[in-house]
Coordinates of C-alpha atoms in Angstrom, one line a residue:
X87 CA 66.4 72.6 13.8
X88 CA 63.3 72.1 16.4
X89 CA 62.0 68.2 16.5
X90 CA 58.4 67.8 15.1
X91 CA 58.0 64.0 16.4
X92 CA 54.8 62.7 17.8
X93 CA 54.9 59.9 20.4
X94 CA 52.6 58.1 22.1
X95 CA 52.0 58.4 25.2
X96 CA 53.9 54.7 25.9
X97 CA 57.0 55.8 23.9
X98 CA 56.1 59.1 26.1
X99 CA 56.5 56.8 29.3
X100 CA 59.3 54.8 28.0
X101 CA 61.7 57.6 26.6
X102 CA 62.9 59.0 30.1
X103 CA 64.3 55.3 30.7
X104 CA 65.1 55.3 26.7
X105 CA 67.5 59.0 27.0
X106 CA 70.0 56.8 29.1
X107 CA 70.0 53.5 27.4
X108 CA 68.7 51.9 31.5
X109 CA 65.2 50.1 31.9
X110 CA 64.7 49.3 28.5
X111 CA 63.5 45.8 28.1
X112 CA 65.9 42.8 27.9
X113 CA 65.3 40.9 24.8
X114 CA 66.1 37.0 25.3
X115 CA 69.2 36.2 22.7
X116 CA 68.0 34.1 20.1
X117 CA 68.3 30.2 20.5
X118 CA 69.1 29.7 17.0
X119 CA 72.5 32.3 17.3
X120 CA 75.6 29.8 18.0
X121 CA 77.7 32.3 19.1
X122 CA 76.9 33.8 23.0
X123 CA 77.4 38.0 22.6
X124 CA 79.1 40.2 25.0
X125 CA 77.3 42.3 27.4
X126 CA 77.2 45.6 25.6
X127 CA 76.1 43.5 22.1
X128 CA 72.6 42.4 24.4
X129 CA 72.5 46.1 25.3
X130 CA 72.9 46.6 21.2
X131 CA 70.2 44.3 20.7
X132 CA 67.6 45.7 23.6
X133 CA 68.4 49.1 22.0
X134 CA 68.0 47.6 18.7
X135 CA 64.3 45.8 19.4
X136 CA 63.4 48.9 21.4
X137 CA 63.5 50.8 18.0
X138 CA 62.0 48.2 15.8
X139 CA 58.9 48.4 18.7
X140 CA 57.8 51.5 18.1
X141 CA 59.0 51.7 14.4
X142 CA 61.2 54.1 14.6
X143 CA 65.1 54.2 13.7
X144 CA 68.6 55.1 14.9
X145 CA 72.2 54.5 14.3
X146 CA 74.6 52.1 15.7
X147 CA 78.1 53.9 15.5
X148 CA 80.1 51.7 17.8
X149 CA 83.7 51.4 16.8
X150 CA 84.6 49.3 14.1
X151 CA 85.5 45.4 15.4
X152 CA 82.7 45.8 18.2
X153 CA 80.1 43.8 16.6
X154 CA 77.5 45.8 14.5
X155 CA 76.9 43.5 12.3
X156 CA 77.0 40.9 14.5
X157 CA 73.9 43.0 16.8
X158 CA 72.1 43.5 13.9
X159 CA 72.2 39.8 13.2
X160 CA 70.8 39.2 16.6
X161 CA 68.2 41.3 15.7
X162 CA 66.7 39.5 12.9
X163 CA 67.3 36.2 14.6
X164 CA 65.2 37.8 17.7
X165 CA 62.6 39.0 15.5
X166 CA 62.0 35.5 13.8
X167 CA 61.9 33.8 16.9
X168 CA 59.0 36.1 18.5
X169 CA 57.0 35.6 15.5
X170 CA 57.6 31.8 14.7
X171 CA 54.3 31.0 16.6
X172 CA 52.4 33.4 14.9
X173 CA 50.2 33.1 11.6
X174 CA 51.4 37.0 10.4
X175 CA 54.2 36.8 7.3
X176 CA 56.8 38.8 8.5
X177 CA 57.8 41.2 5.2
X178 CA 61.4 40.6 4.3
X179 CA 64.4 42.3 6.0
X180 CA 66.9 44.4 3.0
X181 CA 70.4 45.0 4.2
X182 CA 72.0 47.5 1.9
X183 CA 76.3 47.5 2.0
X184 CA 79.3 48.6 -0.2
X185 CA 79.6 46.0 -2.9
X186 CA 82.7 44.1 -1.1
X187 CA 80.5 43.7 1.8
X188 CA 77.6 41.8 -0.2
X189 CA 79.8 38.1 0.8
X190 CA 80.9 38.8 4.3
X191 CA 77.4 39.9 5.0
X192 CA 75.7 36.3 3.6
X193 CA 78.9 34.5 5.4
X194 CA 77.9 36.1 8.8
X195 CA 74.1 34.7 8.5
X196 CA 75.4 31.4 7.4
X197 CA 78.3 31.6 10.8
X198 CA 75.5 32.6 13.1
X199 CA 71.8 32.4 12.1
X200 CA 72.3 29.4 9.3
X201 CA 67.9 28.8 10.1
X202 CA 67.4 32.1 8.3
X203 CA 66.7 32.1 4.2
X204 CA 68.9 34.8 3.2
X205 CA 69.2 36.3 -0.5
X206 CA 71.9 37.8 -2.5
X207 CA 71.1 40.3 -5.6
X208 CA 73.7 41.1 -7.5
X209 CA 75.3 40.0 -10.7
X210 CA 74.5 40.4 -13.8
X211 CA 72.1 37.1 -13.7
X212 CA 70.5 38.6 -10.4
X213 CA 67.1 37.9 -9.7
X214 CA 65.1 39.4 -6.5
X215 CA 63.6 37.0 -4.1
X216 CA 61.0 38.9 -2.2
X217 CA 60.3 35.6 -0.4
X218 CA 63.6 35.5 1.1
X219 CA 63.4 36.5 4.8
X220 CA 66.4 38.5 4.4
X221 CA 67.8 40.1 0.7
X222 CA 71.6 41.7 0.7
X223 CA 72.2 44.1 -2.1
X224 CA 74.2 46.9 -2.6
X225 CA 74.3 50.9 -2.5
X226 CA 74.6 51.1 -6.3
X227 CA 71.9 48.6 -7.1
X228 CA 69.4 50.6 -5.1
X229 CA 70.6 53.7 -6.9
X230 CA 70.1 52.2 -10.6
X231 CA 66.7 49.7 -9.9
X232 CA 65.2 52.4 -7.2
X233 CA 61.7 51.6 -8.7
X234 CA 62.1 48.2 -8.5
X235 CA 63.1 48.7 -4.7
X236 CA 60.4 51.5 -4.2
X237 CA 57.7 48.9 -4.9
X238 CA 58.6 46.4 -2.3
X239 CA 57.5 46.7 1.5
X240 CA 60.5 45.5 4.0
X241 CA 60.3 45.5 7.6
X242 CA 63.7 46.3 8.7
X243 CA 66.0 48.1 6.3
X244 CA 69.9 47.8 7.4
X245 CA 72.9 50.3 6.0
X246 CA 75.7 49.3 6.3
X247 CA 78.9 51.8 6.0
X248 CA 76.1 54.2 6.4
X249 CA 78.3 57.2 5.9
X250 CA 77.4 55.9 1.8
X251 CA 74.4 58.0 2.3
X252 CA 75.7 61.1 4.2
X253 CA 75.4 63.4 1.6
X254 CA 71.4 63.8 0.9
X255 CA 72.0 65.2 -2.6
X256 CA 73.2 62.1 -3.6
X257 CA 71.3 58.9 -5.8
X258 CA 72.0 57.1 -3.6
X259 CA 70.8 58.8 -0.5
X260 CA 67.2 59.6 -2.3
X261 CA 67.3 55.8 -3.0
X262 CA 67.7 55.2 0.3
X263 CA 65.0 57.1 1.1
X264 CA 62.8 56.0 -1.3
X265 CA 62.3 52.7 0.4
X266 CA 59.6 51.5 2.4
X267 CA 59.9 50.3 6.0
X268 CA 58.8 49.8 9.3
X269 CA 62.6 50.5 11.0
X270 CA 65.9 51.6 9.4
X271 CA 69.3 51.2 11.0
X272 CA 72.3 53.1 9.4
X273 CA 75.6 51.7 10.9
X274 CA 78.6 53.5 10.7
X275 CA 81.7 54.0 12.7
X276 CA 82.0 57.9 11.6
X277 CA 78.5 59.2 11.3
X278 CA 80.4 62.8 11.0
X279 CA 83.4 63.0 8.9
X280 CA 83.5 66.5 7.8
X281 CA 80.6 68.6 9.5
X282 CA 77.7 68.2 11.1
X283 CA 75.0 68.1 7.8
X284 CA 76.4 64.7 7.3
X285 CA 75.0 63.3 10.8
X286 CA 71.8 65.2 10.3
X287 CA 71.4 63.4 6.7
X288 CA 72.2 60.0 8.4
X289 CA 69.4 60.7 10.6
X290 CA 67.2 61.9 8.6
X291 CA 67.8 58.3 6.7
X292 CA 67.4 56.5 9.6
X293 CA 63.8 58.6 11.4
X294 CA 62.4 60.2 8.2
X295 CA 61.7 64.0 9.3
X296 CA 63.4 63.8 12.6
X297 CA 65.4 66.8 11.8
X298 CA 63.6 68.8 9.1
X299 CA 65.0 71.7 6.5
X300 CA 68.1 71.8 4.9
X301 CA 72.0 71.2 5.9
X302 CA 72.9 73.9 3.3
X303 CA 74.0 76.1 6.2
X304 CA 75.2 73.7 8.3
X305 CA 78.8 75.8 8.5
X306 CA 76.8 78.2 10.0
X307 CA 75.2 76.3 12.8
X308 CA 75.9 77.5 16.3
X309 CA 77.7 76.0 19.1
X310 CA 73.9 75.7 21.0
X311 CA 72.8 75.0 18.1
X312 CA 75.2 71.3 17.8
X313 CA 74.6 71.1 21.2
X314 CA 70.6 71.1 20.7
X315 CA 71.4 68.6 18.1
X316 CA 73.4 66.4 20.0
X317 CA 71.1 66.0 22.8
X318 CA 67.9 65.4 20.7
X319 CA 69.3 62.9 18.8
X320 CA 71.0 61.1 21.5
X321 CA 68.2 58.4 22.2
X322 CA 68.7 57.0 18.6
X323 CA 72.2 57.2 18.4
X324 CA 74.0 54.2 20.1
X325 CA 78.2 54.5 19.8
X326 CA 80.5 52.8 22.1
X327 CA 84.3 52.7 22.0
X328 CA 86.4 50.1 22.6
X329 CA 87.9 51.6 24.7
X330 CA 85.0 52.1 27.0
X331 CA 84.5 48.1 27.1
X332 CA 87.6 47.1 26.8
X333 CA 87.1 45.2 29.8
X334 CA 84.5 42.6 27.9
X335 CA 87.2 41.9 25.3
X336 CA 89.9 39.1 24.9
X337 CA 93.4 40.7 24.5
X338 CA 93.3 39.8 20.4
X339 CA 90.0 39.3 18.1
X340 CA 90.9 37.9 14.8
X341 CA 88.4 37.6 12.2
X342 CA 88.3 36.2 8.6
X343 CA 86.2 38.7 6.7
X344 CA 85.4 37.0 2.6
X345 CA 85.1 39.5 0.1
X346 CA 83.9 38.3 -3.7
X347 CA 85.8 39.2 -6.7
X348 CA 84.8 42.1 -9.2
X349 CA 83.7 40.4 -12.7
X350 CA 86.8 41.5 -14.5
X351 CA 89.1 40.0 -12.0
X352 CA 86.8 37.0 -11.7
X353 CA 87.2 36.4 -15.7
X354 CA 90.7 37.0 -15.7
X355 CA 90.9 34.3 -12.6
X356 CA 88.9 32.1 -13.9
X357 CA 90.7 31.8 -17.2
X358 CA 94.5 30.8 -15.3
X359 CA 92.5 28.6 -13.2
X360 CA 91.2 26.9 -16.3
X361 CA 94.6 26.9 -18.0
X362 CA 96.3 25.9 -14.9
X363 CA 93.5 22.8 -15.2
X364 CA 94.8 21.7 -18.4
X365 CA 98.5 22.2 -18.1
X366 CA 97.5 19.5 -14.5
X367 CA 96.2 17.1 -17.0
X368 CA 98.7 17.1 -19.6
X369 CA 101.5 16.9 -16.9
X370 CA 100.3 15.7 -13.5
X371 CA 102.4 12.5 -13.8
X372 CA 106.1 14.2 -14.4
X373 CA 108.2 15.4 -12.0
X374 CA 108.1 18.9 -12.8
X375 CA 104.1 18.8 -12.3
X376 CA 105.3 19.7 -8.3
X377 CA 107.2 23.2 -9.3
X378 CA 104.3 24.2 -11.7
X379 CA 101.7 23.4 -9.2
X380 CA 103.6 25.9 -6.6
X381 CA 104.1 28.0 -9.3
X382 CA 100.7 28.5 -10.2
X383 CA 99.1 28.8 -7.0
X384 CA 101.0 31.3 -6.5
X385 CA 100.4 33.5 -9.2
X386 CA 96.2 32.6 -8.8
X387 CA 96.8 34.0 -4.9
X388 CA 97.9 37.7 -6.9
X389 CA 95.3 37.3 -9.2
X390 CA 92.8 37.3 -6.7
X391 CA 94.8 40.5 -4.7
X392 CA 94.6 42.0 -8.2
X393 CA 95.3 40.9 -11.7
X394 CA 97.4 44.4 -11.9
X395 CA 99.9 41.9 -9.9
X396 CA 100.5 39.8 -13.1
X397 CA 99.0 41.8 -15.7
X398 CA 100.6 45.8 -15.7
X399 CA 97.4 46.8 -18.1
X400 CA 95.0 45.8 -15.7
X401 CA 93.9 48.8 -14.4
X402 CA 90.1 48.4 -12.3
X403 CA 90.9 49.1 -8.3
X404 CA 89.9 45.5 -6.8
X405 CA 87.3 44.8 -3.9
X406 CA 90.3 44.0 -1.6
X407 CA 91.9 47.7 -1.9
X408 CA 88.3 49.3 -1.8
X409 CA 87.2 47.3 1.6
X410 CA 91.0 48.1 3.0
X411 CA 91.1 51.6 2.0
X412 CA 87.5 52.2 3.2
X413 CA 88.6 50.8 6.6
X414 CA 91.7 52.8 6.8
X415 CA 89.8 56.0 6.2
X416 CA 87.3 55.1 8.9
X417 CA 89.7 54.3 11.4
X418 CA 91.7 56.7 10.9
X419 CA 88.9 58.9 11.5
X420 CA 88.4 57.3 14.5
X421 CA 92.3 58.1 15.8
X422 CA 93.2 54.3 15.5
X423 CA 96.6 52.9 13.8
X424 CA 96.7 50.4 11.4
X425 CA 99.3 47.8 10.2
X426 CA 98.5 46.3 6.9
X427 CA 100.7 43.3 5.7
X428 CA 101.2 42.0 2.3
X429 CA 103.8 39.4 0.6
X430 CA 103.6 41.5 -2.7
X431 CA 105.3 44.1 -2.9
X432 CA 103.2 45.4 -6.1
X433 CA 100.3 45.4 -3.4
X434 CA 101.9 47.9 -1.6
X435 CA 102.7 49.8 -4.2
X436 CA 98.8 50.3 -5.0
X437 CA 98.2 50.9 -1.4
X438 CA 100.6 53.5 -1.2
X439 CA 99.0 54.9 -4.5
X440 CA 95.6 54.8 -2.8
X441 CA 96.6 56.1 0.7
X442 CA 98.7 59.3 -1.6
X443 CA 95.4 59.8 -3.1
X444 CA 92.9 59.5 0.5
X445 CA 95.9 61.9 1.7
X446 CA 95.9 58.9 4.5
X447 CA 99.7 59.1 6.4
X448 CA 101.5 56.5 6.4
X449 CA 105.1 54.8 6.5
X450 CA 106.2 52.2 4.3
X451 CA 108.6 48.9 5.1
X452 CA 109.6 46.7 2.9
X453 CA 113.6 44.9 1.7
X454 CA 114.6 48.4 0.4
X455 CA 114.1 50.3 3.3
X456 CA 117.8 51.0 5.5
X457 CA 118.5 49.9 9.0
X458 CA 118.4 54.1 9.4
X459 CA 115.2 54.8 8.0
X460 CA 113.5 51.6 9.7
X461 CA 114.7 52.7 12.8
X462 CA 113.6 56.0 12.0
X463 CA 110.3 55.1 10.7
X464 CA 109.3 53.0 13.7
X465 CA 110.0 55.9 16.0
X466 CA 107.7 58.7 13.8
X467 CA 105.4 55.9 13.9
X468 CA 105.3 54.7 18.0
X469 CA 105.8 58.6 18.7
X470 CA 103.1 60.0 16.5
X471 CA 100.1 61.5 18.3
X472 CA 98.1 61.5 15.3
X473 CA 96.6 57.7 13.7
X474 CA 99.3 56.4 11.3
X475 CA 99.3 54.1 8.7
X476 CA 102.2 50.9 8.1
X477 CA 102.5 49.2 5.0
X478 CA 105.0 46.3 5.6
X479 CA 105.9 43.5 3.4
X480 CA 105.5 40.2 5.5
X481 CA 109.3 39.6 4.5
X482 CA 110.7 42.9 5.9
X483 CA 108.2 42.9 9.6
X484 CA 107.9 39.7 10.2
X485 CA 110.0 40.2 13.4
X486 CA 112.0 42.6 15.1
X487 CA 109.2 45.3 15.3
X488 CA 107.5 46.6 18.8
X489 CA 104.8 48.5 16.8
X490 CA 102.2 48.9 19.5
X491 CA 100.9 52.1 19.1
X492 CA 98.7 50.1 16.1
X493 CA 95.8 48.4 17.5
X494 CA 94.3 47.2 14.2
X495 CA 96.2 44.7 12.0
X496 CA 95.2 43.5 8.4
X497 CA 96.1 41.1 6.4
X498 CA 96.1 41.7 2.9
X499 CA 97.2 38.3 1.5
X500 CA 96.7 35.9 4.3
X501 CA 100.1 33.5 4.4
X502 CA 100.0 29.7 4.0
X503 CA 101.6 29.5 7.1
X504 CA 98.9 30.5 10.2
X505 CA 102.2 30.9 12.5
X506 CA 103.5 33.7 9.9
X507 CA 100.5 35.6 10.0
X508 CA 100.7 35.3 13.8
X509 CA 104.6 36.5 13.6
X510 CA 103.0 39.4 12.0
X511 CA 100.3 40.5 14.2
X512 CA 103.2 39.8 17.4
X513 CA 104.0 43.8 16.1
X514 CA 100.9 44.7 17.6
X515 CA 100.1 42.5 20.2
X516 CA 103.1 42.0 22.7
X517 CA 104.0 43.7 25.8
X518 CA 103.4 47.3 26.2
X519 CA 100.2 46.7 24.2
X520 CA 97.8 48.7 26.0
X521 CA 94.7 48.5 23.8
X522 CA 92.5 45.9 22.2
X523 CA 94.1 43.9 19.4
X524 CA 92.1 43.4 16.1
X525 CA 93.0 41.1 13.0
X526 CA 91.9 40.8 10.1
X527 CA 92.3 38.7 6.9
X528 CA 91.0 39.1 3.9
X529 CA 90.3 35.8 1.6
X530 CA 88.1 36.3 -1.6
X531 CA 85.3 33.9 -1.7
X532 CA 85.3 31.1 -4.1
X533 CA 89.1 31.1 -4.8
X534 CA 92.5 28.9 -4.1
X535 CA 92.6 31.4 -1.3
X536 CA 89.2 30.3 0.3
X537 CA 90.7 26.7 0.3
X538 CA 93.6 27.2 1.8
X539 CA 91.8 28.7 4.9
X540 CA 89.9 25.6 4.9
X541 CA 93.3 23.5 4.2
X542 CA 94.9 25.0 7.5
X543 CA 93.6 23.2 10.0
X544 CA 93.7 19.9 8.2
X545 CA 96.4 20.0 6.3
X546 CA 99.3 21.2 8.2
X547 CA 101.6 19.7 6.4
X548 CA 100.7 21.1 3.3
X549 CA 101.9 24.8 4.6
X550 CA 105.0 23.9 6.2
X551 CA 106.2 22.8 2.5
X552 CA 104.9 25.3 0.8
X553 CA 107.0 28.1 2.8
X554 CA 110.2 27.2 0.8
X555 CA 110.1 26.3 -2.7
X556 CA 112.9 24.4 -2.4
X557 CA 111.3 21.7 0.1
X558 CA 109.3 20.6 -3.2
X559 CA 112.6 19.0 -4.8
X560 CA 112.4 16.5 -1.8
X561 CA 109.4 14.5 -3.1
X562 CA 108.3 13.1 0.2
X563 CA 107.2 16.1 0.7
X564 CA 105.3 16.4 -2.4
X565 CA 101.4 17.9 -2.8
X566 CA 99.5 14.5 -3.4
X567 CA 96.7 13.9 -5.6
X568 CA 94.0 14.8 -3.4
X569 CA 95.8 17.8 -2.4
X570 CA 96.5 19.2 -6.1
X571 CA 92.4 18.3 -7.1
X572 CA 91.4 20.1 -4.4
X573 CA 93.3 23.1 -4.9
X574 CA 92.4 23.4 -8.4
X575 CA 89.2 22.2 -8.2
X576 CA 89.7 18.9 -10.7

């Protein structure tokens, strides 16, 4: 387990400072970023630059909702900016991520850093853009085109979820570290999930032959032995908890995170949005076009949770319960509850299927649930010392719950009404609420779904009659044109 690293005599100079994250160099935040970070995200991103100096690598492990992507995106817009003035080609950054990821990643560049040319391969008509200053693929694609990505030069190689690569044995790790580049950052919330190997592999990712020889014994590894460890690897290991800064942050984050449908659920969408087109045209001028139009947004909103909602032979897991259930493991490695609301009760019934199978805890609330056993569940829940899990249909918790030991909220099928999904995370966030509220919804790019987030703050009305299907019988209140075309894209 001994280090074999050799430093100059700089990096020799600079570690003392380096060992305690103090003294290091304070990186200007770029000019092109149009958000202003936190405190602790400029430490993130002097850390960060620090690293890409002297070519070497780490891991950022802070706590999920703290920002790592957001610090890494400060990074590449900081890199750009130092080298627009000179006549050097920078080579292009690769951000590698779980395939539900691939979106929310291109979203964040386009939210923050629109100035930089970012590229998306994936899809079965994908085609690699070395050119682009920054290429976003995923774990798998690595795995299957590893000479393809082998042959390429980057400068800074990102993983995201970086626990995707804690087992060295894997494809997908020797993929990983197959790849050229001058820095690699592995982010991860749990950079140890089941023993220690795993965070030596991580590392190993991110500073090739920092920690030499095999984890095949890693059960057997001393106490002074993890502590060793520990200590040597410190430097390149960054990790804060929210709770540690909770003073930086606003009582509730909320954050739209856009996911992009798997191909089967994107043909299966894409075939009732086309239908749903025609039966428009054939019937936009009766009376009963109204009902049918509520009718079939509806159905496109399961569709894109999963076709399983309309279709019972439907049988892929969609990107929505693999982001969510990837998420509940990591926070619940992290001791954080979770609240996760839905309108379908289906949904849950997949996420309860899924959680069974993670052997996640949880508790369940929906219609069917006694005023015994939702008393009863609320207390297990609020008592618990352990992280716990909720599943609660939007119907059934929409109010009347104090559920504050839960300091992460998602929802799975955003509601037309903004002040619903506020109802929602109230649970969380309400007196007594001691922690950091996050909340999350998740919206699948290029769907109904995607517009209706963009309908919300412009079309208010549109939501408030769409609560009750029965408002739609009054037709002052009626979906005009322009609303209908837009929806449904005609």
């Amino acid at each position: 387990l001994g280090v074999d690293i050799k430093l100059s005599d700089e990096q020799e100079a600079l570690m003392k400072s380096f060992m305690s994250f103090k003294n290091l160099k304070d990186v200007e935040v770029p000019k092109q970023l149009s958000a202003e970070p936190r405190s602790y995200q400029k430490e993130g991103l002097n850390w960060m630059m620090f690293l890409y100096t002297y070519q070497l690598g780490g891991v950022l492990a802070d706590d999920m909702g703290l920002g790592k992507t957001f610090q890494s995106l400060m990074l590449i817009a900081s890199i750009k900016e130092n080298n627009k003035n000179k006549s050097i080609k920078l080579k292009p950054h690769l951000i590698v991520v779980p395939p539900s990821l691939i979106f929310n990643w291109s979203n964040e560049f386009n939210r923050f850093c629109p100035e930089i040319d970012v590229s998306i391969y994936v899809g079965q008509d994908r085609k690699l853009n070395s050119n682009s200053e920054v290429i976003i693929t995923s774990y798998e694609l690595i795995r299957r085109e590893t000479e393809l990505f082998s042959s390429i030069e980057f400068d800074i190689v990102i993983f995201d979820e970086a626990q995707f690569i804690k087992n060295n044995l894997s494809a997908r790790a020797k993929a990983a570290n197959n790849l050229k580049r001058n820095c690699c950052l592995c982010l991860t919330g749990t950079p140890i999930e089941n023993h220690v190997g795993e965070y030596i592999n991580i590392l190993n990712t991110a500073l090739p032959g920092f920690m030499p020889g095999t984890t095949s014994s890693v059960h057997s590894i001393s106490e002074k032995e993890i502590n060793i460890i520990i200590r040597r690897s410190k430097p390149f290991v960054l990790r804060r908890l929210k709770s540690q800064i909770s003073h930086e942050l606003k009582s509730k984050t909320e954050e739209v995170i856009y996911l992009n449908m798997n191909p089967s659920q994107k043909e299966f969408y894409n075939s009732m949005l086309t239908a749903a087109k025609r039966e428009y045209e054939k019937s936009k001028k009766e009376p009963k076009s109204q009902m049918f139009i509520l009718t079939t947004l509806m159905r496109l909103r399961q569709v894109r949770v999963s076709p399983l909602l309309v279709d019972k032979n439907y049988k892929e897991i969609t990107p929505k319960f693999n982001f969510l259930i990837e998420k509940l493991k990591i926070l619940q490695s992290e001791g954080h509850s979770v609240l996760v609301f839905s309108q379908f009760l289906p949904s849950l019934d997949l996420l309860e299927g899924l959680c069974k199978q993670e052997q996640l805890p949880y508790y369940r609330l929906d219609g069917s649930v006694s005023i015994f056993k939702r008393k009863k569940y609320i207390e297990a829940f609020q008592s618990s010392e352990e992280p716990q899990i909720f599943l609660i249909s939007l119907k059934a918790g929409g109010v009347g719950l104090n559920l504050t030991k839960a300091s992460y909220v998602f929802h799975l099928d955003p509601w037309w009404n903004p002040a619903v999904e506020n109802q929602a995370t109230d649970r969380v966030h309400r007196i007594g609420q001691k922690n950091h509220v996050f909340s999350y919804k998740l919206i699948m790019h290029d769907t109904v779904e995607e517009k209706i987030q963009e309908l919300k703050s412009k079309k208010t009305h549109l939501f408030n009659m769409l609560l009750d299907n029965s408002q739609i019988v009054n037709r002052s209140n009626a979906l005009s044109e322009t609303d209908i075309k837009y929806l449904l894209d005609v």
